[in-house]
Coordinates of N, CA, C and O in Angstrom, one line a residue:
X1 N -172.2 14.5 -155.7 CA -171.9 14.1 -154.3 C -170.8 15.0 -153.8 O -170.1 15.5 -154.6
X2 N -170.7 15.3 -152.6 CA -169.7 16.5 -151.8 C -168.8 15.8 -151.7 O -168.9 14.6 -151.6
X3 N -167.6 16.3 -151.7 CA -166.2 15.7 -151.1 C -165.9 14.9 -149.9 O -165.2 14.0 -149.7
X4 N -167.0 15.8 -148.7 CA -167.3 15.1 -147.2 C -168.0 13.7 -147.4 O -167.4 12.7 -146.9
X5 N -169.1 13.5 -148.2 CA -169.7 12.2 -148.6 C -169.1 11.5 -149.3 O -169.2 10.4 -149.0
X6 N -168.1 11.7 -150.4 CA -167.2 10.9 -150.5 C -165.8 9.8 -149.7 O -165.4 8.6 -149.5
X7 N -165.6 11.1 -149.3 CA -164.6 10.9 -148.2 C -165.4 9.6 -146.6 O -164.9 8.6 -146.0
X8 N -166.6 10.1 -146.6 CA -167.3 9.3 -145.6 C -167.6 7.8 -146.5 O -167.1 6.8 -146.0
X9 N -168.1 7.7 -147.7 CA -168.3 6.7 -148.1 C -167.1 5.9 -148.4 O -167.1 4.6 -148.2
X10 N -165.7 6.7 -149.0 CA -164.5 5.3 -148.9 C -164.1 5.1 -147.5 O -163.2 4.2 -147.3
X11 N -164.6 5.9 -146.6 CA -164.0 5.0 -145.1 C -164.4 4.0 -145.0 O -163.8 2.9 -144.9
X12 N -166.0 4.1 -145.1 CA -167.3 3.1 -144.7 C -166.5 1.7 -145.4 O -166.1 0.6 -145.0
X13 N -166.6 2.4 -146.9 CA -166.1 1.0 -147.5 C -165.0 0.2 -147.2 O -165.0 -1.1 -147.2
X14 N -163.7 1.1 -146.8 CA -162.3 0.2 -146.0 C -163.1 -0.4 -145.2 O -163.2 -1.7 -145.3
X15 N -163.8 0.3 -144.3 CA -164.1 -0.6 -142.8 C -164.1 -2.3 -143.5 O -163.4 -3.3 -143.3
X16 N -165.6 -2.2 -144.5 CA -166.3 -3.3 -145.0 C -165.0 -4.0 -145.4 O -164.8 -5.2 -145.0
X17 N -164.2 -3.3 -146.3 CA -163.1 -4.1 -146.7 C -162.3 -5.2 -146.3 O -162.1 -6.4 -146.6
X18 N -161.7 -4.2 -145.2 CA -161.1 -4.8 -143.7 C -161.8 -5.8 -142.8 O -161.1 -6.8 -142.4
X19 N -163.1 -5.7 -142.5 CA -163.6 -6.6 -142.1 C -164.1 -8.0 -143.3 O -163.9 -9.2 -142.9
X20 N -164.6 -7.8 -144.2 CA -164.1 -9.1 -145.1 C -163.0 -9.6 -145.1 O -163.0 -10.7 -144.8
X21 N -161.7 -8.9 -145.5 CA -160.5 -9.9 -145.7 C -160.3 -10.3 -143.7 O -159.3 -10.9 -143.4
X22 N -161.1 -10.0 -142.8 CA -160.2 -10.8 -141.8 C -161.0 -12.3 -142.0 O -160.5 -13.4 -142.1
X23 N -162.6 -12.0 -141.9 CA -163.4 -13.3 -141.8 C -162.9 -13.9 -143.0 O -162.7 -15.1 -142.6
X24 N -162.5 -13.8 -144.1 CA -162.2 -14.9 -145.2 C -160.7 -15.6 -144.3 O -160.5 -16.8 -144.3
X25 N -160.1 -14.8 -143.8 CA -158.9 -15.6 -143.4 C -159.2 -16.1 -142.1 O -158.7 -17.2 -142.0
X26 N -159.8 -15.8 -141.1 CA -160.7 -16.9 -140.4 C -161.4 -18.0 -140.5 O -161.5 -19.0 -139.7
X27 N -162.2 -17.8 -141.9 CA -163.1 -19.1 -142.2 C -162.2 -20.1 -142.8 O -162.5 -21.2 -142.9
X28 N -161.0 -19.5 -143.3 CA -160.2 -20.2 -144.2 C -159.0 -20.5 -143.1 O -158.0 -20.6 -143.9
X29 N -158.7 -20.6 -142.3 CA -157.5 -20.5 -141.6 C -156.5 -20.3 -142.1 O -155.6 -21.1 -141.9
X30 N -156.2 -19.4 -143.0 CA -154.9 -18.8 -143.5 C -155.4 -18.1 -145.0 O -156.4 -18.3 -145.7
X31 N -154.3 -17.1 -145.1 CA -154.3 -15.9 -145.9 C -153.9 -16.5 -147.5 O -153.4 -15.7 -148.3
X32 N -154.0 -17.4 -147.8 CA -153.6 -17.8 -149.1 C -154.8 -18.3 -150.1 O -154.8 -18.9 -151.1
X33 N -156.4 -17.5 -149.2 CA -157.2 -17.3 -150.3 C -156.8 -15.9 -151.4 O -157.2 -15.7 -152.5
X34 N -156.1 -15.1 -150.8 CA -156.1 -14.0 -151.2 C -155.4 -14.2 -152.5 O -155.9 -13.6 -153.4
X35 N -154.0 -15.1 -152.6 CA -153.4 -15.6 -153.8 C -154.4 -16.7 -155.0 O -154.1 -17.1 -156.1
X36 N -155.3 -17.0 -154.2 CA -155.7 -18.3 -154.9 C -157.7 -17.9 -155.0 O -158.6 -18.5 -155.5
X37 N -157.7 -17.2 -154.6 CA -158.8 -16.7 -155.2 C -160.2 -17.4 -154.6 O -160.3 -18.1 -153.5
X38 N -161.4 -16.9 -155.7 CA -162.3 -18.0 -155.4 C -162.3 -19.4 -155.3 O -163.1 -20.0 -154.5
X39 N -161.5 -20.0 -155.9 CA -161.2 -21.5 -155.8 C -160.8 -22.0 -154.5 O -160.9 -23.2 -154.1
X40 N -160.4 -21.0 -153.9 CA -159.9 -21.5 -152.2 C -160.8 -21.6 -151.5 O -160.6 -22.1 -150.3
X41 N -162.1 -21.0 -151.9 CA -163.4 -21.4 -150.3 C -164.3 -22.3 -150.8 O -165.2 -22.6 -150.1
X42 N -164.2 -22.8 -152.3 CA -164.7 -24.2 -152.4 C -164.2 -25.2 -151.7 O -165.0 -25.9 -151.1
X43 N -162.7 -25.5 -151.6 CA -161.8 -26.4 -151.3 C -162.6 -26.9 -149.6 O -162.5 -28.1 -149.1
X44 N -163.4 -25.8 -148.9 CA -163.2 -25.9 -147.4 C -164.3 -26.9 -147.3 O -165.2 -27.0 -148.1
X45 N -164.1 -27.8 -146.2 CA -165.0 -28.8 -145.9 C -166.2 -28.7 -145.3 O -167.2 -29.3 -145.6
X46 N -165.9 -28.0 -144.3 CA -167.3 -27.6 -143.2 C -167.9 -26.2 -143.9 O -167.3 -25.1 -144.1
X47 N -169.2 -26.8 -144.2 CA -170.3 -26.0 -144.7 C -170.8 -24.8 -144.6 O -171.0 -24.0 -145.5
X48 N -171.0 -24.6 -143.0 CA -170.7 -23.3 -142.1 C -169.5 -22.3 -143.3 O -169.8 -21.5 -144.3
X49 N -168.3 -22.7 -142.7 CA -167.4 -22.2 -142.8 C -167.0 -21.4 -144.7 O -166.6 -20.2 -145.0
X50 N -167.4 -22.3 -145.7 CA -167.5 -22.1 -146.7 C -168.7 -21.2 -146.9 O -168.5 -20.3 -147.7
X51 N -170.0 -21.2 -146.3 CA -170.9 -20.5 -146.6 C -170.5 -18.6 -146.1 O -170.9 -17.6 -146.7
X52 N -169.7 -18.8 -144.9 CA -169.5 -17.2 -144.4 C -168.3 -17.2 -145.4 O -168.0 -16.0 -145.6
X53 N -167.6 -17.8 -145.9 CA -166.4 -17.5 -146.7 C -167.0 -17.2 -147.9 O -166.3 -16.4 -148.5
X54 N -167.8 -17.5 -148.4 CA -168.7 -16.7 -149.8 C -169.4 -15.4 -149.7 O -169.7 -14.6 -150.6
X55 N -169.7 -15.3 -148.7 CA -170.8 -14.1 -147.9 C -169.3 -13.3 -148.0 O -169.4 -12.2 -148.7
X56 N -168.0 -13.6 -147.5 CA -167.5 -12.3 -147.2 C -166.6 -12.4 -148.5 O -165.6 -11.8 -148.3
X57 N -166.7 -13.2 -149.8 CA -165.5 -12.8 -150.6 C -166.6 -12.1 -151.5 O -166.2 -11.3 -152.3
X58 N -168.2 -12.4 -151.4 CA -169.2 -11.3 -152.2 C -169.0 -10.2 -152.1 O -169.0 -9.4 -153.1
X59 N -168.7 -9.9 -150.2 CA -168.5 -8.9 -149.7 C -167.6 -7.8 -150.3 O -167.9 -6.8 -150.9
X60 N -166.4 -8.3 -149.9 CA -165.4 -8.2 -150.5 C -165.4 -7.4 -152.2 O -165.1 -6.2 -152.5
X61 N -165.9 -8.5 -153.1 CA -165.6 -7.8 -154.4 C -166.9 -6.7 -154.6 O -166.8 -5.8 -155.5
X62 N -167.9 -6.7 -154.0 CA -168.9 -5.7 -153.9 C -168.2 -3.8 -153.3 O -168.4 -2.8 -153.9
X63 N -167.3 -3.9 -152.1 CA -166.8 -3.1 -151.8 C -165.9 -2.6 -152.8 O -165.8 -1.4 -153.2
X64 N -164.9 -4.0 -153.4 CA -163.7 -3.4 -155.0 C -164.7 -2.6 -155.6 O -164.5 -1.4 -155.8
X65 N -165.6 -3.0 -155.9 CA -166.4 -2.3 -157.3 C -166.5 -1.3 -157.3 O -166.1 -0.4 -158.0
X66 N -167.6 -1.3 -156.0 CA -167.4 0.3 -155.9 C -166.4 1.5 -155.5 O -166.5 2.6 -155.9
X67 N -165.4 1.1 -154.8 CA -164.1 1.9 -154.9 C -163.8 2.1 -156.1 O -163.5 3.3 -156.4
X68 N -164.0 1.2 -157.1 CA -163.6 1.3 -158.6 C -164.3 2.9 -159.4 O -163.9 3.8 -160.1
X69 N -165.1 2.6 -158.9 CA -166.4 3.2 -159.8 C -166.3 4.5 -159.1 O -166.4 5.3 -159.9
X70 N -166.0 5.1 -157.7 CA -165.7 6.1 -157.0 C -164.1 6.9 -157.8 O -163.7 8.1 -157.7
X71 N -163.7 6.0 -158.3 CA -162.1 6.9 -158.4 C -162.6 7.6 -160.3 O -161.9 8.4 -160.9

């Protein structure tokens, strides 16, 4: 892969990043999933809200991985 496609692929991925960690702290109304992990978007009551908070902490550790795997 080129350095340009790299470089284009870890932006893409911040974006994704960035846009997961805001919806988890939206769906969660506060930033202390980030300390408490998966166990914090079971806790949420409304169903909606837990289901996009799984969607974006998938999100989320899908983007880690690959950063991972890029370095």
């Amino acid at each position: 892969m080129a350095i340009s496609q790299i470089k284009n692929l870890q932006r893409r991925l911040a974006n994704l990043e960035e846009e997961a960690i805001g919806e988890l702290t939206r769906a969660c109304g506060h930033e202390l999933w980030a300390s408490l992990g998966f166990d914090a978007l079971d806790t949420l009551e409304d169903p909606d809200r837990r289901a996009r908070a799984n969607y974006y902490y998938g999100q989320l550790q899908t983007v880690r991985e690959l950063r991972d795997a890029l370095v």
